[in-house]
Amino acid sequence: MRTFQSMILVGLLAGALMLTGCQGSTATKEEETEGKHLSFLYNFATNSLDPHVDSSYVPLRAGITETLMKLDEEKLTVTPWLAESFEGDDGQNWTIHIREGVTFHNGKELDAAAVKDSLERAVKESIAVKNALKIKEMKADGQVLKIQTTEPFPEFISELVNPNTAIIDVSEDDIINRPVGTGPFELSSFSPGSKLEVERYKNYWDGAAKLDAVTFAFNEDASARTLALKSGQVDIVYRPEVESLESLKAEKGMVVDSTSTFRVHQMTMNMQREEMKDVNVRRGIDALIDREEIVDTILLGHAEPAIGPFLPSLPFAPSYEEDGQEDAVAYLKKAGYTIKDGVMQKDGKPLTLTLLTYSARADLPLIAQVFQSDAKKIGIAVKIRQIDVPEDYMGGNRDWDLATYSNLTAPRGDAGYYLNATYHPKGALNFSRAEEPELTSIIDELNRTVDQEKRAELSEAAADYVHDHMINSFILHPSTIVAYDGDRVKNWVTTKSEYYMITNKLDVKEP
Amino acid sequence: MIRLVGRKFAETGLFLLFLTFASFAFVRLAPGDPVLTILNVDEVSVSQEQVESLREEMGFDKPLLVQYGQWLLRFIQLDAGTSYVTGQPVMSMIKAGLPATMELTAGALFVMLFIALPLGSLSALYQGSWIDSLSRFLSVIGAAVPSFWLGLIFIDAFAVRLQWFPTMGREGVSTLILPALTLGVAISSVYVRLLRSNLSDALSQEFIRSGRARGIGESRLFFAHALRYSLPPVITVFGVSLGSLIGGVVVIEVLFAYPGIGKMVVDAIRQRDYPLIQGYIMVMALCVFVVNTAVDLSYRLLRPEWRRAGGGV
């Protein structure tokens, strides 16, 4: 009997431990109910709010921090944010005028010295930021910050849009848990991996926020996110489950909003393979891709067919005539292929392609299957191979012809990143192994050009070159989907960049 | 007792050495490394040379044994390193996530006890009755239904429709109930059947019959003798199934956005954050060691006759 009693005792102890262990953050709940409050549910969790290393960009997205430059979501151009203006005609010596009257959440004035300290920390903490900014030296004087880059680097200004370059007060102690920024909201509590609470910062330079407080929570499971919105626990959900959108739309007051992103799903072509060296084969492959069908059946309409790497609304996006599937055979004929006994062949050798795909983006394997079945119709055998880490496999192995891949093409409103990474012979994402002297020289010139209009022209020329030589083929731009309670949420904007979420304009409707 | 614990320590030391090396090798031989994540190639323009030079700088080009040796040397000095992705010390990340996982595991065990003990006992006592059929039915369902699906059903029923509990987060008991229930129900199915078969075996034993003949009360016979006799195998299975329990916790943590180390390590594996993966494996191995030692010790409390017979289990 004694044993049984001790078991009960242990059980009770465990229970008590459990109860005391999880009472941490109930106090904040009461504050939420006062005033105007919204709950936002995001699809990536973070354990750290250090804006310089956190790859979920939560501090910027939650309205705590701001960067020197911002993406104008309407014009899709870079505009000053914490900076007031900038000069740098030679592309290497930059003068940035810091906005006056901006204060950190601890009341300290934002001056060039504070910006310098913050950028220095970002470069020190993150090797990615260091690579992105290429800063040689900085000099701060009042509100003027002079920056010299290691080489002429016209993209510098657009790189300052990167959320990892956000400006914080680096003299504060606990940056991982309590970063102090300049945004419309200041942090009031943070539970790593779970959520953060922010409240209005009264002295915000661009007009105090309309909301009193916001809960920014994380849940990585799409169906759980949808259910959280249905239960009323949250007001806005980022990327709800696509399959449940119809049922969400059917609920009273629910709004489902979707916007195309700067991402492109593409068909990467391995230019080193014998068959793929012929541009007509590549054109045939491009013509085979049924973009409309893929958008409608696989992404259920939440995507935009891609005609080039860049979203058509970007100032440097070219436009092309699209080929139909029927053109595929014509292109292949030009390349010397004929259909015999239902098999596409040249000199008696059938056309067989190996197509790589990976499951980290769930729609890519499905796109591969649609392509496979369309190719089969004209006698091309496509072998689909699943790989684990695409960058690794494509970087090290050349035993494939095609690969479905997803790329950000102008995350900061500038084409430089994508063109350099994907088409420059030195680029880390140049999986096609494109070594086209003409294209390389366009990119090199882009890398020397400061003038925005000239940059746009060069970017467009590069995209044209990629299209004319069909180095890669572009399938679609997937959309970001956001669902929210339209009876409550006011002024929500789903941005293309996915950088700006909780703003000073966001509000709740009067009941 | 002290000798047993000492021997356990020695065994565990060897085991940990093997385990950490095996996991180290497996993780590093798998394709991919954290260099691409660290350089944020998805958003920042990087050249192939920069990738290679960081790979060298981080020592990923060195032989596996050298890399392992360096890690082990640091670990012996109680330095588990810092996460490649967040830059935080691995131990402080684990320390931050461990309480939530413990809470969830304890909650699930609690639920499991509340389901398995009465249901297992009653179906052993009333074999062939409706309660026996019910328990068999429930355990088949419990074993067949994936826990994440069960979790979604619970969320839909108790959070969306009835609005009794929140769907997610970690804010005290109210947010613990649904995930603990999901995990508890999922694991209890095994124990209901196990307890039933062990108890029915115990109840047919000589000592129960002789006890009954000596006039010992039925409830005392059941709790003090039969139950005690049938618990050790159940506890053994529990010790063994701890690993799967922790695996189950991962799924539940993701579903209910419960910020434990399970969720953390899933991200770490995806991003090839080696120090965090190694730290997690070490901590989990230690937890399994503690539980196994506790299981061994519990035999001595539950079956004193084994201790007198020489102590080996």
PDB file of N, CA, C and O in Angstrom, chain B residues 40-98:
ATOM      1  N   ASN B  40      22.743  33.304 -45.844  1.00  0.00           N
ATOM      2  CA  ASN B  40      21.418  33.739 -46.294  1.00  0.00           C
ATOM      3  C   ASN B  40      21.361  33.858 -47.814  1.00  0.00           C
ATOM      4  O   ASN B  40      20.928  34.879 -48.355  1.00  0.00           O
ATOM      5  N   VAL B  41      21.812  32.798 -48.514  1.00  0.00           N
ATOM      6  CA  VAL B  41      21.889  32.844 -49.976  1.00  0.00           C
ATOM      7  C   VAL B  41      20.543  33.074 -50.635  1.00  0.00           C
ATOM      8  O   VAL B  41      20.473  33.456 -51.794  1.00  0.00           O
ATOM      9  N   ASP B  42      19.481  32.836 -49.876  1.00  0.00           N
ATOM     10  CA  ASP B  42      18.149  33.012 -50.423  1.00  0.00           C
ATOM     11  C   ASP B  42      17.834  34.491 -50.660  1.00  0.00           C
ATOM     12  O   ASP B  42      16.950  34.827 -51.420  1.00  0.00           O
ATOM     13  N   GLU B  43      18.545  35.377 -49.969  1.00  0.00           N
ATOM     14  CA  GLU B  43      18.184  36.787 -50.078  1.00  0.00           C
ATOM     15  C   GLU B  43      19.362  37.725 -50.307  1.00  0.00           C
ATOM     16  O   GLU B  43      19.171  38.895 -50.605  1.00  0.00           O
ATOM     17  N   VAL B  44      20.563  37.226 -50.075  1.00  0.00           N
ATOM     18  CA  VAL B  44      21.716  38.104 -50.219  1.00  0.00           C
ATOM     19  C   VAL B  44      22.651  37.500 -51.265  1.00  0.00           C
ATOM     20  O   VAL B  44      22.911  36.296 -51.247  1.00  0.00           O
ATOM     21  N   SER B  45      23.131  38.341 -52.151  1.00  0.00           N
ATOM     22  CA  SER B  45      23.984  37.842 -53.224  1.00  0.00           C
ATOM     23  C   SER B  45      25.330  37.363 -52.681  1.00  0.00           C
ATOM     24  O   SER B  45      26.019  38.095 -51.975  1.00  0.00           O
ATOM     25  N   VAL B  46      25.675  36.145 -53.021  1.00  0.00           N
ATOM     26  CA  VAL B  46      26.883  35.527 -52.491  1.00  0.00           C
ATOM     27  C   VAL B  46      27.615  34.863 -53.648  1.00  0.00           C
ATOM     28  O   VAL B  46      26.978  34.346 -54.558  1.00  0.00           O
ATOM     29  N   SER B  47      28.943  34.883 -53.606  1.00  0.00           N
ATOM     30  CA  SER B  47      29.671  34.199 -54.672  1.00  0.00           C
ATOM     31  C   SER B  47      30.114  32.826 -54.198  1.00  0.00           C
ATOM     32  O   SER B  47      30.167  32.558 -52.993  1.00  0.00           O
ATOM     33  N   GLN B  48      30.433  31.951 -55.151  1.00  0.00           N
ATOM     34  CA  GLN B  48      30.852  30.601 -54.800  1.00  0.00           C
ATOM     35  C   GLN B  48      32.105  30.625 -53.933  1.00  0.00           C
ATOM     36  O   GLN B  48      32.268  29.800 -53.034  1.00  0.00           O
ATOM     37  N   GLU B  49      32.983  31.617 -54.209  1.00  0.00           N
ATOM     38  CA  GLU B  49      34.200  31.717 -53.393  1.00  0.00           C
ATOM     39  C   GLU B  49      33.887  31.994 -51.936  1.00  0.00           C
ATOM     40  O   GLU B  49      34.498  31.429 -51.033  1.00  0.00           O
ATOM     41  N   GLN B  50      32.908  32.896 -51.715  1.00  0.00           N
ATOM     42  CA  GLN B  50      32.541  33.208 -50.329  1.00  0.00           C
ATOM     43  C   GLN B  50      31.998  31.971 -49.613  1.00  0.00           C
ATOM     44  O   GLN B  50      32.286  31.746 -48.448  1.00  0.00           O
ATOM     45  N   VAL B  51      31.220  31.176 -50.343  1.00  0.00           N
ATOM     46  CA  VAL B  51      30.686  29.942 -49.755  1.00  0.00           C
ATOM     47  C   VAL B  51      31.842  29.026 -49.355  1.00  0.00           C
ATOM     48  O   VAL B  51      31.903  28.525 -48.220  1.00  0.00           O
ATOM     49  N   GLU B  52      32.787  28.849 -50.282  1.00  0.00           N
ATOM     50  CA  GLU B  52      33.915  27.954 -50.007  1.00  0.00           C
ATOM     51  C   GLU B  52      34.759  28.455 -48.838  1.00  0.00           C
ATOM     52  O   GLU B  52      35.177  27.680 -47.976  1.00  0.00           O
ATOM     53  N   SER B  53      34.989  29.779 -48.804  1.00  0.00           N
ATOM     54  CA  SER B  53      35.887  30.267 -47.763  1.00  0.00           C
ATOM     55  C   SER B  53      35.243  30.158 -46.378  1.00  0.00           C
ATOM     56  O   SER B  53      35.904  29.869 -45.391  1.00  0.00           O
ATOM     57  N   LEU B  54      33.908  30.346 -46.315  1.00  0.00           N
ATOM     58  CA  LEU B  54      33.249  30.180 -45.013  1.00  0.00           C
ATOM     59  C   LEU B  54      33.273  28.705 -44.589  1.00  0.00           C
ATOM     60  O   LEU B  54      33.473  28.370 -43.427  1.00  0.00           O
ATOM     61  N   ARG B  55      33.096  27.839 -45.572  1.00  0.00           N
ATOM     62  CA  ARG B  55      33.136  26.397 -45.300  1.00  0.00           C
ATOM     63  C   ARG B  55      34.489  26.027 -44.669  1.00  0.00           C
ATOM     64  O   ARG B  55      34.548  25.279 -43.700  1.00  0.00           O
ATOM     65  N   GLU B  56      35.540  26.615 -45.211  1.00  0.00           N
ATOM     66  CA  GLU B  56      36.874  26.352 -44.661  1.00  0.00           C
ATOM     67  C   GLU B  56      37.025  26.954 -43.277  1.00  0.00           C
ATOM     68  O   GLU B  56      37.498  26.317 -42.347  1.00  0.00           O
ATOM     69  N   GLU B  57      36.574  28.201 -43.177  1.00  0.00           N
ATOM     70  CA  GLU B  57      36.703  28.916 -41.904  1.00  0.00           C
ATOM     71  C   GLU B  57      36.006  28.151 -40.776  1.00  0.00           C
ATOM     72  O   GLU B  57      36.480  28.116 -39.653  1.00  0.00           O
ATOM     73  N   MET B  58      34.858  27.531 -41.107  1.00  0.00           N
ATOM     74  CA  MET B  58      34.116  26.822 -40.073  1.00  0.00           C
ATOM     75  C   MET B  58      34.616  25.398 -39.887  1.00  0.00           C
ATOM     76  O   MET B  58      34.098  24.662 -39.060  1.00  0.00           O
ATOM     77  N   GLY B  59      35.593  25.013 -40.664  1.00  0.00           N
ATOM     78  CA  GLY B  59      36.221  23.713 -40.474  1.00  0.00           C
ATOM     79  C   GLY B  59      35.457  22.544 -41.065  1.00  0.00           C
ATOM     80  O   GLY B  59      35.725  21.392 -40.740  1.00  0.00           O
ATOM     81  N   PHE B  60      34.479  22.822 -41.956  1.00  0.00           N
ATOM     82  CA  PHE B  60      33.705  21.719 -42.517  1.00  0.00           C
ATOM     83  C   PHE B  60      34.491  20.915 -43.539  1.00  0.00           C
ATOM     84  O   PHE B  60      34.050  19.876 -43.986  1.00  0.00           O
ATOM     85  N   ASP B  61      35.673  21.446 -43.930  1.00  0.00           N
ATOM     86  CA  ASP B  61      36.467  20.696 -44.893  1.00  0.00           C
ATOM     87  C   ASP B  61      37.430  19.738 -44.198  1.00  0.00           C
ATOM     88  O   ASP B  61      38.072  18.927 -44.826  1.00  0.00           O
ATOM     89  N   LYS B  62      37.502  19.839 -42.849  1.00  0.00           N
ATOM     90  CA  LYS B  62      38.406  18.947 -42.108  1.00  0.00           C
ATOM     91  C   LYS B  62      37.808  17.545 -42.006  1.00  0.00           C
ATOM     92  O   LYS B  62      36.605  17.370 -42.128  1.00  0.00           O
ATOM     93  N   PRO B  63      38.662  16.533 -41.756  1.00  0.00           N
ATOM     94  CA  PRO B  63      38.128  15.171 -41.604  1.00  0.00           C
ATOM     95  C   PRO B  63      37.135  15.104 -40.427  1.00  0.00           C
ATOM     96  O   PRO B  63      37.260  15.856 -39.463  1.00  0.00           O
ATOM     97  N   LEU B  64      36.212  14.186 -40.573  1.00  0.00           N
ATOM     98  CA  LEU B  64      35.145  14.033 -39.587  1.00  0.00           C
ATOM     99  C   LEU B  64      35.678  13.865 -38.163  1.00  0.00           C
ATOM    100  O   LEU B  64      35.206  14.477 -37.214  1.00  0.00           O
ATOM    101  N   LEU B  65      36.718  13.012 -38.038  1.00  0.00           N
ATOM    102  CA  LEU B  65      37.249  12.724 -36.698  1.00  0.00           C
ATOM    103  C   LEU B  65      37.824  13.978 -36.042  1.00  0.00           C
ATOM    104  O   LEU B  65      37.672  14.181 -34.840  1.00  0.00           O
ATOM    105  N   VAL B  66      38.472  14.816 -36.853  1.00  0.00           N
ATOM    106  CA  VAL B  66      39.040  16.057 -36.317  1.00  0.00           C
ATOM    107  C   VAL B  66      37.911  16.964 -35.823  1.00  0.00           C
ATOM    108  O   VAL B  66      37.959  17.510 -34.719  1.00  0.00           O
ATOM    109  N   GLN B  67      36.862  17.075 -36.657  1.00  0.00           N
ATOM    110  CA  GLN B  67      35.743  17.915 -36.266  1.00  0.00           C
ATOM    111  C   GLN B  67      35.102  17.407 -34.978  1.00  0.00           C
ATOM    112  O   GLN B  67      34.781  18.179 -34.080  1.00  0.00           O
ATOM    113  N   TYR B  68      34.945  16.074 -34.909  1.00  0.00           N
ATOM    114  CA  TYR B  68      34.325  15.493 -33.713  1.00  0.00           C
ATOM    115  C   TYR B  68      35.220  15.724 -32.495  1.00  0.00           C
ATOM    116  O   TYR B  68      34.741  16.097 -31.422  1.00  0.00           O
ATOM    117  N   GLY B  69      36.508  15.506 -32.668  1.00  0.00           N
ATOM    118  CA  GLY B  69      37.447  15.690 -31.567  1.00  0.00           C
ATOM    119  C   GLY B  69      37.381  17.109 -31.010  1.00  0.00           C
ATOM    120  O   GLY B  69      37.337  17.312 -29.795  1.00  0.00           O
ATOM    121  N   GLN B  70      37.320  18.087 -31.932  1.00  0.00           N
ATOM    122  CA  GLN B  70      37.243  19.477 -31.485  1.00  0.00           C
ATOM    123  C   GLN B  70      35.964  19.731 -30.689  1.00  0.00           C
ATOM    124  O   GLN B  70      35.969  20.393 -29.659  1.00  0.00           O
ATOM    125  N   TRP B  71      34.880  19.162 -31.208  1.00  0.00           N
ATOM    126  CA  TRP B  71      33.604  19.354 -30.510  1.00  0.00           C
ATOM    127  C   TRP B  71      33.672  18.727 -29.110  1.00  0.00           C
ATOM    128  O   TRP B  71      33.294  19.338 -28.115  1.00  0.00           O
ATOM    129  N   LEU B  72      34.186  17.481 -29.062  1.00  0.00           N
ATOM    130  CA  LEU B  72      34.218  16.745 -27.803  1.00  0.00           C
ATOM    131  C   LEU B  72      35.088  17.467 -26.769  1.00  0.00           C
ATOM    132  O   LEU B  72      34.713  17.601 -25.594  1.00  0.00           O
ATOM    133  N   LEU B  73      36.222  17.965 -27.233  1.00  0.00           N
ATOM    134  CA  LEU B  73      37.136  18.665 -26.338  1.00  0.00           C
ATOM    135  C   LEU B  73      36.456  19.863 -25.687  1.00  0.00           C
ATOM    136  O   LEU B  73      36.583  20.103 -24.482  1.00  0.00           O
ATOM    137  N   ARG B  74      35.722  20.590 -26.527  1.00  0.00           N
ATOM    138  CA  ARG B  74      35.001  21.752 -26.003  1.00  0.00           C
ATOM    139  C   ARG B  74      33.884  21.313 -25.061  1.00  0.00           C
ATOM    140  O   ARG B  74      33.633  21.914 -24.029  1.00  0.00           O
ATOM    141  N   PHE B  75      33.219  20.223 -25.453  1.00  0.00           N
ATOM    142  CA  PHE B  75      32.075  19.780 -24.646  1.00  0.00           C
ATOM    143  C   PHE B  75      32.532  19.324 -23.269  1.00  0.00           C
ATOM    144  O   PHE B  75      31.863  19.585 -22.270  1.00  0.00           O
ATOM    145  N   ILE B  76      33.682  18.658 -23.211  1.00  0.00           N
ATOM    146  CA  ILE B  76      34.201  18.205 -21.916  1.00  0.00           C
ATOM    147  C   ILE B  76      34.467  19.407 -21.006  1.00  0.00           C
ATOM    148  O   ILE B  76      34.292  19.344 -19.798  1.00  0.00           O
ATOM    149  N   GLN B  77      34.845  20.518 -21.631  1.00  0.00           N
ATOM    150  CA  GLN B  77      35.034  21.746 -20.847  1.00  0.00           C
ATOM    151  C   GLN B  77      33.707  22.478 -20.615  1.00  0.00           C
ATOM    152  O   GLN B  77      33.670  23.670 -20.353  1.00  0.00           O
ATOM    153  N   LEU B  78      32.607  21.719 -20.794  1.00  0.00           N
ATOM    154  CA  LEU B  78      31.255  22.223 -20.568  1.00  0.00           C
ATOM    155  C   LEU B  78      30.890  23.378 -21.510  1.00  0.00           C
ATOM    156  O   LEU B  78      30.133  24.265 -21.156  1.00  0.00           O
ATOM    157  N   ASP B  79      31.455  23.359 -22.712  1.00  0.00           N
ATOM    158  CA  ASP B  79      31.108  24.376 -23.695  1.00  0.00           C
ATOM    159  C   ASP B  79      30.441  23.681 -24.868  1.00  0.00           C
ATOM    160  O   ASP B  79      31.096  23.023 -25.660  1.00  0.00           O
ATOM    161  N   ALA B  80      29.110  23.828 -24.947  1.00  0.00           N
ATOM    162  CA  ALA B  80      28.386  23.162 -26.035  1.00  0.00           C
ATOM    163  C   ALA B  80      28.362  24.032 -27.282  1.00  0.00           C
ATOM    164  O   ALA B  80      27.728  23.695 -28.263  1.00  0.00           O
ATOM    165  N   GLY B  81      29.040  25.163 -27.244  1.00  0.00           N
ATOM    166  CA  GLY B  81      29.116  26.019 -28.431  1.00  0.00           C
ATOM    167  C   GLY B  81      27.924  26.943 -28.586  1.00  0.00           C
ATOM    168  O   GLY B  81      27.026  26.976 -27.738  1.00  0.00           O
ATOM    169  N   THR B  82      27.925  27.688 -29.677  1.00  0.00           N
ATOM    170  CA  THR B  82      26.807  28.589 -29.942  1.00  0.00           C
ATOM    171  C   THR B  82      26.120  28.172 -31.229  1.00  0.00           C
ATOM    172  O   THR B  82      26.740  27.597 -32.118  1.00  0.00           O
ATOM    173  N   SER B  83      24.841  28.464 -31.297  1.00  0.00           N
ATOM    174  CA  SER B  83      24.060  28.114 -32.478  1.00  0.00           C
ATOM    175  C   SER B  83      24.568  28.893 -33.681  1.00  0.00           C
ATOM    176  O   SER B  83      24.818  30.085 -33.590  1.00  0.00           O
ATOM    177  N   TYR B  84      24.717  28.186 -34.821  1.00  0.00           N
ATOM    178  CA  TYR B  84      25.171  28.868 -36.035  1.00  0.00           C
ATOM    179  C   TYR B  84      24.138  29.875 -36.516  1.00  0.00           C
ATOM    180  O   TYR B  84      24.458  30.853 -37.157  1.00  0.00           O
ATOM    181  N   VAL B  85      22.872  29.562 -36.228  1.00  0.00           N
ATOM    182  CA  VAL B  85      21.798  30.369 -36.803  1.00  0.00           C
ATOM    183  C   VAL B  85      21.460  31.585 -35.940  1.00  0.00           C
ATOM    184  O   VAL B  85      21.360  32.700 -36.436  1.00  0.00           O
ATOM    185  N   THR B  86      21.310  31.377 -34.630  1.00  0.00           N
ATOM    186  CA  THR B  86      20.902  32.507 -33.786  1.00  0.00           C
ATOM    187  C   THR B  86      22.086  33.147 -33.072  1.00  0.00           C
ATOM    188  O   THR B  86      21.954  34.232 -32.517  1.00  0.00           O
ATOM    189  N   GLY B  87      23.226  32.461 -33.031  1.00  0.00           N
ATOM    190  CA  GLY B  87      24.385  33.014 -32.346  1.00  0.00           C
ATOM    191  C   GLY B  87      24.289  32.933 -30.833  1.00  0.00           C
ATOM    192  O   GLY B  87      25.129  33.472 -30.119  1.00  0.00           O
ATOM    193  N   GLN B  88      23.258  32.267 -30.316  1.00  0.00           N
ATOM    194  CA  GLN B  88      23.117  32.148 -28.862  1.00  0.00           C
ATOM    195  C   GLN B  88      23.796  30.878 -28.370  1.00  0.00           C
ATOM    196  O   GLN B  88      23.888  29.901 -29.104  1.00  0.00           O
ATOM    197  N   PRO B  89      24.232  30.877 -27.083  1.00  0.00           N
ATOM    198  CA  PRO B  89      24.798  29.643 -26.532  1.00  0.00           C
ATOM    199  C   PRO B  89      23.761  28.522 -26.585  1.00  0.00           C
ATOM    200  O   PRO B  89      22.599  28.735 -26.234  1.00  0.00           O
ATOM    201  N   VAL B  90      24.215  27.350 -27.031  1.00  0.00           N
ATOM    202  CA  VAL B  90      23.313  26.213 -27.189  1.00  0.00           C
ATOM    203  C   VAL B  90      22.622  25.859 -25.868  1.00  0.00           C
ATOM    204  O   VAL B  90      21.418  25.625 -25.819  1.00  0.00           O
ATOM    205  N   MET B  91      23.414  25.875 -24.781  1.00  0.00           N
ATOM    206  CA  MET B  91      22.839  25.443 -23.506  1.00  0.00           C
ATOM    207  C   MET B  91      21.740  26.396 -23.039  1.00  0.00           C
ATOM    208  O   MET B  91      20.747  25.956 -22.473  1.00  0.00           O
ATOM    209  N   SER B  92      21.915  27.688 -23.302  1.00  0.00           N
ATOM    210  CA  SER B  92      20.864  28.591 -22.837  1.00  0.00           C
ATOM    211  C   SER B  92      19.605  28.433 -23.684  1.00  0.00           C
ATOM    212  O   SER B  92      18.490  28.579 -23.202  1.00  0.00           O
ATOM    213  N   MET B  93      19.783  28.064 -24.967  1.00  0.00           N
ATOM    214  CA  MET B  93      18.602  27.802 -25.802  1.00  0.00           C
ATOM    215  C   MET B  93      17.858  26.564 -25.311  1.00  0.00           C
ATOM    216  O   MET B  93      16.632  26.551 -25.221  1.00  0.00           O
ATOM    217  N   ILE B  94      18.639  25.531 -24.976  1.00  0.00           N
ATOM    218  CA  ILE B  94      18.009  24.291 -24.507  1.00  0.00           C
ATOM    219  C   ILE B  94      17.336  24.534 -23.149  1.00  0.00           C
ATOM    220  O   ILE B  94      16.222  24.092 -22.897  1.00  0.00           O
ATOM    221  N   LYS B  95      18.038  25.303 -22.310  1.00  0.00           N
ATOM    222  CA  LYS B  95      17.476  25.599 -20.991  1.00  0.00           C
ATOM    223  C   LYS B  95      16.164  26.363 -21.118  1.00  0.00           C
ATOM    224  O   LYS B  95      15.246  26.188 -20.327  1.00  0.00           O
ATOM    225  N   ALA B  96      16.074  27.212 -22.151  1.00  0.00           N
ATOM    226  CA  ALA B  96      14.853  27.993 -22.333  1.00  0.00           C
ATOM    227  C   ALA B  96      13.700  27.116 -22.829  1.00  0.00           C
ATOM    228  O   ALA B  96      12.547  27.336 -22.472  1.00  0.00           O
ATOM    229  N   GLY B  97      14.028  26.102 -23.631  1.00  0.00           N
ATOM    230  CA  GLY B  97      12.969  25.285 -24.218  1.00  0.00           C
ATOM    231  C   GLY B  97      12.589  24.072 -23.394  1.00  0.00           C
ATOM    232  O   GLY B  97      11.471  23.567 -23.480  1.00  0.00           O
ATOM    233  N   LEU B  98      13.518  23.610 -22.554  1.00  0.00           N
ATOM    234  CA  LEU B  98      13.298  22.360 -21.822  1.00  0.00           C
ATOM    235  C   LEU B  98      12.063  22.377 -20.899  1.00  0.00           C
ATOM    236  O   LEU B  98      11.298  21.412 -20.899  1.00  0.00           O
TER     237      LEU B  98
END
